[in-house]
mmCIF file of C-alpha atoms and ligand atoms in Angstrom:
data_model
loop_
_atom_site.group_PDB
_atom_site.id
_atom_site.type_symbol
_atom_site.label_atom_id
_atom_site.label_comp_id
_atom_site.label_asym_id
_atom_site.label_seq_id
_atom_site.Cartn_x
_atom_site.Cartn_y
_atom_site.Cartn_z
ATOM 1 C CA MET A 1343 13.379 -17.284 -10.211
ATOM 2 C CA ALA A 1344 9.988 -15.801 -9.484
ATOM 3 C CA ALA A 1345 8.257 -13.178 -11.544
ATOM 4 C CA ILE A 1346 8.194 -9.765 -9.992
ATOM 5 C CA CYS A 1347 5.154 -7.665 -9.566
ATOM 6 C CA TYR A 1348 4.446 -4.075 -8.192
ATOM 7 C CA LEU A 1349 1.830 -3.729 -5.512
ATOM 8 C CA ASN A 1350 1.108 -0.386 -3.925
ATOM 9 C CA GLY A 1351 4.578 1.090 -4.138
ATOM 10 C CA THR A 1352 6.643 -2.192 -3.616
ATOM 11 C CA PHE A 1353 8.345 -4.577 -6.059
ATOM 12 C CA MET A 1354 8.048 -8.147 -4.946
ATOM 13 C CA PRO A 1355 7.763 -11.804 -5.963
ATOM 14 C CA VAL A 1356 4.281 -11.961 -7.386
ATOM 15 C CA ASP A 1357 3.447 -15.114 -5.153
ATOM 16 C CA GLU A 1358 4.177 -12.983 -2.134
ATOM 17 C CA ALA A 1359 1.673 -10.209 -3.146
ATOM 18 C CA ARG A 1360 -1.489 -9.876 -1.015
ATOM 19 C CA ILE A 1361 -4.551 -7.695 -1.007
ATOM 20 C CA SER A 1362 -7.428 -7.181 1.198
ATOM 21 C CA PRO A 1363 -10.562 -9.039 0.528
ATOM 22 C CA LEU A 1364 -12.296 -5.820 1.059
ATOM 23 C CA ASP A 1365 -10.695 -4.342 -1.956
ATOM 24 C CA ARG A 1366 -13.493 -3.098 -4.156
ATOM 25 C CA GLY A 1367 -11.798 -4.662 -7.146
ATOM 26 C CA PHE A 1368 -12.319 -8.022 -5.404
ATOM 27 C CA ILE A 1369 -15.763 -7.249 -4.088
ATOM 28 C CA PHE A 1370 -17.293 -5.223 -6.833
ATOM 29 C CA GLY A 1371 -14.910 -5.553 -9.878
ATOM 30 C CA ASP A 1372 -14.615 -1.725 -9.242
ATOM 31 C CA GLY A 1373 -11.426 -1.009 -11.363
ATOM 32 C CA ILE A 1374 -9.602 -0.405 -14.553
ATOM 33 C CA TYR A 1375 -6.957 -2.318 -16.330
ATOM 34 C CA GLU A 1376 -4.475 -2.236 -19.228
ATOM 35 C CA VAL A 1377 -2.427 -4.709 -21.150
ATOM 36 C CA ILE A 1378 0.708 -3.492 -22.770
ATOM 37 C CA PRO A 1379 3.031 -5.580 -24.759
ATOM 38 C CA ALA A 1380 6.814 -5.087 -24.727
ATOM 39 C CA TYR A 1381 9.042 -6.062 -27.660
ATOM 40 C CA GLY A 1382 12.924 -6.294 -27.274
ATOM 41 C CA GLY A 1383 12.201 -5.105 -23.725
ATOM 42 C CA LYS A 1384 10.567 -1.947 -24.969
ATOM 43 C CA LEU A 1385 6.965 -0.928 -24.194
ATOM 44 C CA PHE A 1386 4.776 -0.729 -27.262
ATOM 45 C CA ARG A 1387 2.601 2.331 -27.692
ATOM 46 C CA LEU A 1388 3.181 3.275 -23.987
ATOM 47 C CA ASP A 1389 1.825 6.947 -24.378
ATOM 48 C CA GLU A 1390 -1.410 5.723 -25.970
ATOM 49 C CA HIS A 1391 -1.983 3.063 -23.269
ATOM 50 C CA LEU A 1392 -1.321 5.488 -20.506
ATOM 51 C CA GLN A 1393 -3.727 8.139 -22.091
ATOM 52 C CA ARG A 1394 -6.445 5.482 -22.326
ATOM 53 C CA LEU A 1395 -5.837 4.443 -18.506
ATOM 54 C CA ALA A 1396 -6.098 8.102 -17.519
ATOM 55 C CA ASP A 1397 -9.314 8.624 -19.646
ATOM 56 C CA ASN A 1398 -10.813 5.331 -18.061
ATOM 57 C CA LEU A 1399 -9.810 6.372 -14.492
ATOM 58 C CA ALA A 1400 -11.573 9.686 -15.027
ATOM 59 C CA ALA A 1401 -14.665 8.125 -16.556
ATOM 60 C CA VAL A 1402 -15.188 6.030 -13.389
ATOM 61 C CA LYS A 1403 -13.880 8.526 -10.982
ATOM 62 C CA ILE A 1404 -10.888 6.791 -9.514
ATOM 63 C CA ARG A 1405 -8.106 8.991 -8.496
ATOM 64 C CA GLN A 1406 -5.053 8.766 -10.929
ATOM 65 C CA PRO A 1407 -2.590 7.142 -8.432
ATOM 66 C CA LEU A 1408 0.609 8.102 -10.300
ATOM 67 C CA THR A 1409 2.204 10.644 -12.473
ATOM 68 C CA THR A 1410 2.824 9.786 -16.064
ATOM 69 C CA GLU A 1411 6.728 9.869 -15.289
ATOM 70 C CA ARG A 1412 6.043 7.590 -12.447
ATOM 71 C CA TRP A 1413 3.994 5.128 -14.456
ATOM 72 C CA GLN A 1414 6.776 4.945 -17.086
ATOM 73 C CA GLN A 1415 9.371 4.285 -14.460
ATOM 74 C CA VAL A 1416 7.230 1.588 -12.699
ATOM 75 C CA LEU A 1417 6.365 -0.178 -16.109
ATOM 76 C CA ASN A 1418 9.794 -0.086 -17.441
ATOM 77 C CA GLU A 1419 11.205 -1.506 -14.155
ATOM 78 C CA ILE A 1420 8.709 -4.268 -14.253
ATOM 79 C CA VAL A 1421 9.829 -5.202 -17.732
ATOM 80 C CA MET A 1422 13.565 -4.945 -16.692
ATOM 81 C CA ARG A 1423 13.141 -6.993 -13.508
ATOM 82 C CA ASN A 1424 11.259 -9.757 -15.321
ATOM 83 C CA GLN A 1425 13.766 -10.120 -18.185
ATOM 84 C CA PRO A 1426 15.625 -12.879 -16.441
ATOM 85 C CA VAL A 1427 12.307 -14.873 -16.104
ATOM 86 C CA HIS A 1428 10.344 -13.993 -19.323
ATOM 87 C CA GLY A 1429 12.857 -12.552 -21.587
ATOM 88 C CA ASP A 1430 12.439 -9.518 -23.899
ATOM 89 C CA GLU A 1431 8.911 -10.092 -24.998
ATOM 90 C CA GLN A 1432 6.367 -9.648 -22.218
ATOM 91 C CA SER A 1433 2.867 -8.648 -21.696
ATOM 92 C CA ILE A 1434 2.488 -6.136 -18.953
ATOM 93 C CA TYR A 1435 -0.917 -6.088 -16.978
ATOM 94 C CA LEU A 1436 -1.785 -3.265 -14.818
ATOM 95 C CA GLN A 1437 -4.795 -2.700 -12.869
ATOM 96 C CA VAL A 1438 -6.012 0.194 -10.551
ATOM 97 C CA THR A 1439 -9.004 -0.470 -8.246
ATOM 98 C CA ARG A 1440 -10.906 2.117 -6.226
ATOM 99 C CA GLY A 1441 -9.212 0.707 -3.042
ATOM 100 C CA VAL A 1442 -10.278 -0.844 0.287
ATOM 101 C CA ALA A 1443 -13.495 0.040 1.939
ATOM 102 C CA ALA A 1444 -16.421 -1.407 3.829
ATOM 103 C CA ARG A 1445 -18.773 -2.918 1.237
ATOM 104 C CA ASP A 1446 -21.291 -0.450 0.029
ATOM 105 C CA HIS A 1447 -22.194 0.070 -3.576
ATOM 106 C CA GLY A 1448 -21.849 3.847 -3.343
ATOM 107 C CA PHE A 1449 -18.239 5.272 -3.357
ATOM 108 C CA PRO A 1450 -16.723 5.499 0.183
ATOM 109 C CA GLU A 1451 -17.369 8.866 1.661
ATOM 110 C CA GLN A 1452 -13.801 9.323 2.891
ATOM 111 C CA SER A 1453 -11.175 9.437 0.233
ATOM 112 C CA ILE A 1454 -9.478 6.102 -0.035
ATOM 113 C CA THR A 1455 -6.212 5.134 -1.712
ATOM 114 C CA PRO A 1456 -6.484 3.296 -4.970
ATOM 115 C CA THR A 1457 -4.954 -0.249 -5.112
ATOM 116 C CA LEU A 1458 -2.271 -0.528 -7.779
ATOM 117 C CA PHE A 1459 -1.063 -3.666 -9.185
ATOM 118 C CA VAL A 1460 1.340 -4.425 -12.133
ATOM 119 C CA MET A 1461 2.546 -7.873 -13.414
ATOM 120 C CA SER A 1462 4.335 -9.323 -16.363
ATOM 121 C CA THR A 1463 3.782 -12.602 -18.129
ATOM 122 C CA PRO A 1464 5.632 -14.005 -21.179
ATOM 123 C CA LEU A 1465 4.377 -12.853 -24.604
ATOM 124 C CA THR A 1466 4.508 -15.637 -27.062
ATOM 125 C CA ALA A 1467 4.599 -15.105 -30.942
ATOM 126 C CA LEU A 1468 1.671 -16.291 -32.915
ATOM 127 C CA PRO A 1469 2.113 -20.001 -33.856
ATOM 128 C CA GLU A 1470 3.044 -20.480 -37.504
ATOM 129 C CA VAL A 1471 0.096 -22.554 -38.178
ATOM 130 C CA THR A 1472 -2.154 -19.458 -37.301
ATOM 131 C CA ALA A 1473 -0.583 -17.402 -40.055
ATOM 132 C CA LYS A 1474 -0.978 -20.446 -42.633
ATOM 133 C CA GLU A 1475 -4.533 -21.418 -41.576
ATOM 134 C CA GLY A 1476 -6.118 -18.662 -39.600
ATOM 135 C CA VAL A 1477 -8.555 -19.302 -36.747
ATOM 136 C CA ALA A 1478 -12.261 -20.045 -36.192
ATOM 137 C CA ALA A 1479 -14.700 -17.574 -34.682
ATOM 138 C CA ILE A 1480 -18.326 -17.586 -33.839
ATOM 139 C CA THR A 1481 -20.969 -14.701 -33.724
ATOM 140 C CA CYS A 1482 -22.919 -14.144 -30.501
ATOM 141 C CA GLU A 1483 -25.389 -11.484 -29.234
ATOM 142 C CA ASP A 1484 -23.472 -8.973 -27.257
ATOM 143 C CA ILE A 1485 -24.664 -9.526 -23.547
ATOM 144 C CA ARG A 1486 -22.346 -6.893 -22.147
ATOM 145 C CA TRP A 1487 -23.230 -3.625 -20.544
ATOM 146 C CA LYS A 1488 -23.456 -0.347 -22.691
ATOM 147 C CA GLN A 1489 -20.095 1.275 -21.481
ATOM 148 C CA CYS A 1490 -17.805 -1.046 -23.246
ATOM 149 C CA HIS A 1491 -15.298 1.780 -24.159
ATOM 150 C CA ILE A 1492 -14.293 1.618 -20.608
ATOM 151 C CA LYS A 1493 -11.460 -1.063 -19.967
ATOM 152 C CA SER A 1494 -13.136 -2.314 -16.714
ATOM 153 C CA ILE A 1495 -11.883 -5.245 -14.856
ATOM 154 C CA SER A 1496 -15.548 -6.472 -14.447
ATOM 155 C CA LEU A 1497 -15.260 -8.891 -17.410
ATOM 156 C CA LEU A 1498 -17.973 -11.413 -16.682
ATOM 157 C CA GLY A 1499 -19.916 -10.879 -20.027
ATOM 158 C CA ASN A 1500 -16.563 -11.043 -21.942
ATOM 159 C CA ILE A 1501 -15.513 -14.245 -20.041
ATOM 160 C CA LEU A 1502 -18.789 -16.052 -20.706
ATOM 161 C CA LEU A 1503 -18.571 -15.085 -24.423
ATOM 162 C CA ARG A 1504 -15.046 -16.182 -24.864
ATOM 163 C CA GLN A 1505 -15.846 -19.474 -23.199
ATOM 164 C CA GLN A 1506 -18.762 -20.070 -25.447
ATOM 165 C CA ALA A 1507 -16.316 -19.650 -28.296
ATOM 166 C CA TYR A 1508 -13.968 -22.206 -26.825
ATOM 167 C CA ASP A 1509 -16.833 -24.600 -26.156
ATOM 168 C CA GLU A 1510 -17.685 -24.422 -29.756
ATOM 169 C CA ASN A 1511 -13.989 -25.047 -30.970
ATOM 170 C CA ALA A 1512 -13.448 -21.372 -31.868
ATOM 171 C CA VAL A 1513 -10.937 -18.944 -30.561
ATOM 172 C CA GLU A 1514 -13.209 -15.940 -30.310
ATOM 173 C CA ALA A 1515 -16.787 -14.594 -30.186
ATOM 174 C CA ILE A 1516 -17.521 -11.834 -32.497
ATOM 175 C CA LEU A 1517 -20.293 -9.634 -30.974
ATOM 176 C CA ILE A 1518 -23.403 -8.300 -32.517
ATOM 177 C CA ARG A 1519 -25.624 -5.725 -30.903
ATOM 178 C CA GLU A 1520 -28.904 -4.588 -32.503
ATOM 179 C CA GLY A 1521 -27.889 -5.492 -35.951
ATOM 180 C CA GLU A 1522 -24.321 -4.222 -35.765
ATOM 181 C CA VAL A 1523 -21.040 -6.062 -35.353
ATOM 182 C CA THR A 1524 -19.132 -4.357 -32.547
ATOM 183 C CA GLU A 1525 -16.014 -6.283 -31.641
ATOM 184 C CA GLY A 1526 -14.672 -9.617 -30.195
ATOM 185 C CA ALA A 1527 -14.887 -10.720 -26.629
ATOM 186 C CA ALA A 1528 -11.398 -9.454 -26.053
ATOM 187 C CA SER A 1529 -10.372 -7.947 -29.510
ATOM 188 C CA ASN A 1530 -11.325 -5.434 -32.060
ATOM 189 C CA LEU A 1531 -12.677 -6.508 -35.536
ATOM 190 C CA PHE A 1532 -11.744 -5.572 -39.085
ATOM 191 C CA ALA A 1533 -13.319 -7.052 -42.263
ATOM 192 C CA VAL A 1534 -12.478 -6.587 -45.807
ATOM 193 C CA ILE A 1535 -15.647 -5.528 -47.568
ATOM 194 C CA ASP A 1536 -15.760 -4.488 -51.324
ATOM 195 C CA GLY A 1537 -12.082 -4.311 -51.385
ATOM 196 C CA ARG A 1538 -11.788 -1.927 -48.344
ATOM 197 C CA LEU A 1539 -10.728 -2.487 -44.941
ATOM 198 C CA VAL A 1540 -13.515 -1.637 -42.515
ATOM 199 C CA THR A 1541 -13.821 -1.496 -38.681
ATOM 200 C CA PRO A 1542 -16.755 -0.306 -36.689
ATOM 201 C CA PRO A 1543 -16.350 3.351 -35.510
ATOM 202 C CA LYS A 1544 -15.437 4.095 -31.991
ATOM 203 C CA GLY A 1545 -18.310 4.637 -29.387
ATOM 204 C CA PRO A 1546 -19.711 3.359 -26.058
ATOM 205 C CA LEU A 1547 -20.126 -0.207 -27.575
ATOM 206 C CA LEU A 1548 -16.656 -1.109 -28.103
ATOM 207 C CA LEU A 1549 -13.129 -0.634 -26.650
ATOM 208 C CA PRO A 1550 -11.024 1.842 -28.446
ATOM 209 C CA GLY A 1551 -8.178 -0.562 -29.089
ATOM 210 C CA ILE A 1552 -4.604 0.500 -29.379
ATOM 211 C CA THR A 1553 -3.842 -2.062 -31.892
ATOM 212 C CA ARG A 1554 -6.877 -0.985 -33.795
ATOM 213 C CA ASP A 1555 -5.563 2.575 -34.136
ATOM 214 C CA LEU A 1556 -2.235 1.528 -35.172
ATOM 215 C CA ILE A 1557 -3.659 -0.653 -37.893
ATOM 216 C CA LEU A 1558 -5.646 2.333 -39.237
ATOM 217 C CA GLU A 1559 -2.363 4.413 -39.244
ATOM 218 C CA LEU A 1560 -0.410 1.660 -41.099
ATOM 219 C CA ALA A 1561 -3.231 1.386 -43.611
ATOM 220 C CA GLN A 1562 -3.076 5.183 -44.233
ATOM 221 C CA GLN A 1563 0.818 5.090 -44.507
ATOM 222 C CA HIS A 1564 0.823 2.272 -46.895
ATOM 223 C CA ALA A 1565 -2.082 3.274 -49.008
ATOM 224 C CA ILE A 1566 -4.343 0.404 -47.985
ATOM 225 C CA PRO A 1567 -7.971 1.648 -48.422
ATOM 226 C CA ALA A 1568 -9.513 1.772 -44.888
ATOM 227 C CA CYS A 1569 -12.406 3.352 -43.226
ATOM 228 C CA GLU A 1570 -14.507 3.264 -39.994
ATOM 229 C CA ALA A 1571 -18.040 2.267 -40.734
ATOM 230 C CA LEU A 1572 -21.022 0.097 -39.323
ATOM 231 C CA ILE A 1573 -20.787 -3.607 -40.193
ATOM 232 C CA THR A 1574 -23.886 -5.569 -40.393
ATOM 233 C CA PRO A 1575 -23.959 -9.432 -39.785
ATOM 234 C CA SER A 1576 -24.746 -10.015 -43.330
ATOM 235 C CA GLN A 1577 -21.683 -7.901 -44.655
ATOM 236 C CA LEU A 1578 -19.649 -9.825 -42.034
ATOM 237 C CA ARG A 1579 -20.772 -13.194 -43.468
ATOM 238 C CA ASP A 1580 -19.811 -12.015 -46.961
ATOM 239 C CA ALA A 1581 -16.510 -10.282 -46.067
ATOM 240 C CA LYS A 1582 -13.461 -11.428 -48.005
ATOM 241 C CA GLU A 1583 -11.392 -11.284 -44.930
ATOM 242 C CA ILE A 1584 -12.016 -10.925 -41.146
ATOM 243 C CA TRP A 1585 -9.238 -10.005 -38.647
ATOM 244 C CA LEU A 1586 -9.340 -9.719 -34.847
ATOM 245 C CA THR A 1587 -6.752 -7.458 -33.205
ATOM 246 C CA SER A 1588 -5.458 -6.943 -29.777
ATOM 247 C CA SER A 1589 -2.245 -6.208 -27.786
ATOM 248 C CA THR A 1590 -1.539 -9.829 -27.074
ATOM 249 C CA LYS A 1591 -2.808 -11.538 -30.242
ATOM 250 C CA GLU A 1592 -1.833 -8.728 -32.762
ATOM 251 C CA ILE A 1593 -3.717 -9.341 -36.052
ATOM 252 C CA LEU A 1594 -5.490 -12.813 -35.971
ATOM 253 C CA PRO A 1595 -6.823 -13.858 -39.417
ATOM 254 C CA VAL A 1596 -10.405 -15.442 -39.070
ATOM 255 C CA THR A 1597 -10.724 -18.143 -41.724
ATOM 256 C CA THR A 1598 -13.870 -19.793 -40.359
ATOM 257 C CA LEU A 1599 -16.898 -17.908 -39.130
ATOM 258 C CA ASP A 1600 -19.812 -19.860 -37.659
ATOM 259 C CA GLY A 1601 -18.500 -23.118 -39.398
ATOM 260 C CA HIS A 1602 -18.248 -21.418 -42.841
ATOM 261 C CA ALA A 1603 -15.077 -20.430 -44.722
ATOM 262 C CA VAL A 1604 -14.331 -16.756 -44.865
ATOM 263 C CA GLY A 1605 -13.125 -15.788 -48.405
ATOM 264 C CA ASP A 1606 -11.188 -18.717 -49.664
ATOM 265 C CA GLY A 1607 -10.731 -20.053 -46.216
ATOM 266 C CA LYS A 1608 -7.070 -18.917 -45.944
ATOM 267 C CA PRO A 1609 -5.598 -15.688 -44.441
ATOM 268 C CA GLY A 1610 -6.189 -13.161 -47.072
ATOM 269 C CA LYS A 1611 -3.813 -10.987 -49.264
ATOM 270 C CA ILE A 1612 -4.489 -7.751 -47.272
ATOM 271 C CA TRP A 1613 -3.885 -9.501 -43.903
ATOM 272 C CA HIS A 1614 -0.504 -10.760 -45.200
ATOM 273 C CA GLN A 1615 0.461 -7.134 -46.249
ATOM 274 C CA MET A 1616 -0.770 -5.614 -42.998
ATOM 275 C CA ASN A 1617 0.867 -8.244 -40.858
ATOM 276 C CA GLN A 1618 4.188 -7.493 -42.617
ATOM 277 C CA HIS A 1619 3.762 -3.684 -41.809
ATOM 278 C CA TYR A 1620 2.816 -4.608 -38.193
ATOM 279 C CA GLN A 1621 5.921 -6.848 -37.735
ATOM 280 C CA ALA A 1622 8.198 -4.277 -39.140
ATOM 281 C CA TYR A 1623 6.673 -1.568 -36.827
ATOM 282 C CA LYS A 1624 7.478 -3.867 -33.907
ATOM 283 C CA GLN A 1625 10.973 -4.567 -35.300
ATOM 284 C CA GLN A 1626 11.684 -0.734 -35.431
ATOM 285 C CA LEU A 1627 10.756 -0.491 -31.841
ATOM 286 C CA ARG A 1628 13.009 -3.395 -30.957
ATOM 287 C CA VAL A 1629 16.100 -1.868 -32.579
ATOM 288 C CA THR A 1630 15.460 1.824 -31.629
ATOM 289 C CA PRO A 1631 17.936 2.907 -28.921
HETATM 290 N N1 PDD B 667 -8.050 -7.024 -24.377
HETATM 291 N N2 PDD B 667 -11.944 -5.140 -27.177
HETATM 292 C C1 PDD B 667 -11.798 -5.750 -26.055
HETATM 293 C C2 PDD B 667 -13.168 -6.145 -25.326
HETATM 294 C C3 PDD B 667 -10.647 -6.129 -25.430
HETATM 295 O O1 PDD B 667 -10.671 -6.693 -24.166
HETATM 296 C C4 PDD B 667 -9.364 -5.842 -26.015
HETATM 297 C C5 PDD B 667 -8.056 -6.159 -25.486
HETATM 298 C C6 PDD B 667 -9.399 -5.120 -27.237
HETATM 299 C C7 PDD B 667 -8.089 -4.853 -27.998
HETATM 300 O O2 PDD B 667 -7.662 -3.642 -27.333
HETATM 301 P P1 PDD B 667 -6.017 -3.413 -27.537
HETATM 302 O O3 PDD B 667 -5.586 -3.350 -29.022
HETATM 303 O O4 PDD B 667 -5.758 -2.111 -26.824
HETATM 304 O O5 PDD B 667 -5.238 -4.576 -26.633
HETATM 305 C C8 PDD B 667 -10.644 -4.793 -27.776
HETATM 306 C C9 PDD B 667 -6.862 -7.379 -23.631
HETATM 307 C C10 PDD B 667 -5.649 -7.671 -24.417
HETATM 308 C C11 PDD B 667 -7.098 -8.332 -22.517
HETATM 309 O O6 PDD B 667 -8.197 -8.295 -21.948
HETATM 310 O O7 PDD B 667 -6.334 -9.047 -22.194
#
C-alpha cells in the first residue's frame, strides 16, 4: 500500500504526485515548511505549528492557502489515511511555495496560487542506545543567512552543515555566529550551565522551535531552573549537559562535543528528568480522547 499525500486539493499516492518544474519552490526554494509529529494518531502541538506557519507565510508574503479549520482537516486526514502504512506515530511534512510562474527573482505581478503539499513518513522512537550513550556533535561557524527564524525550504546552508557533522562521525553541527551559540543545523540547543538549563533567546538567528518552547514550559511546571540567555562557545565547552531538540528527534543528549566528553560522557541527570516529563506529555496526548 502506497503512502498518501495531499497536493493542491487532492489526496493521492505520493508516487503519483507531480508539480511543475516552474514551481518557485523548485526554481528558487521560495517556500515555507513545517514538520509536525503525530503520536497515537494525534497531531502534536498543532495550534503552535499552524501559528508558526502563518507567521512565516506572512513574513515572506506568501498567501495563506487554507483556513485553520481546513488545515486541521487536511493534516488529520493525512494522518488517518497513512495509518495503514505508517501506523500511529508519524512525521507530517507540509510545504507551501509561492506557486508556478515564469522565472524571475521578483514576485510575479499577477497573483498566483500557492502550491501546497503534505506528506507523512513513519516516526521512529529514539534508539535505546541513544538514551544510554547519547550522541556526538561538532561545532561549526554558522554559514546560513540572517533570517533563520523563518522556516524556509531553502536549506542549503543547513544541509552542508549537517553533512559536515556526518562526515566527522557526529549527528549534528552546533552553530556559532559572532561568538554566540545559536542552534543546531536542524535542531535547537539547550545546555546545563552552573546547574541551570539555558537556551539561546529567540531572534532572527535561530528557529523558534516548538519542542524548545515545550521544554521551557515543562521546566517551569516541574521546577527545573531554566532561562533564555546567550551561550558562548567556552560556556558550551564547559557545560555539564548539552541537548538538541526537534520535532523528529525530541531531546537528544549530546555526550561528545568536538571529540571531548560532555560532563561525565553520559546523558545527564537533568536530561533524564526532562525526557521523562516529555514522554509523559506525549503519552497524555495519545490517551486523550
Ligand atoms: N527541523 N532549528 C532548525 C534549524 C530546525 O530545522 C528545526 C527543526 C528546529 C527545531 O524546531 P521544532 O522543535 O519546531 O521541530 C530548530 C525539522 C524537524 C526539519 O527540518 O526536519
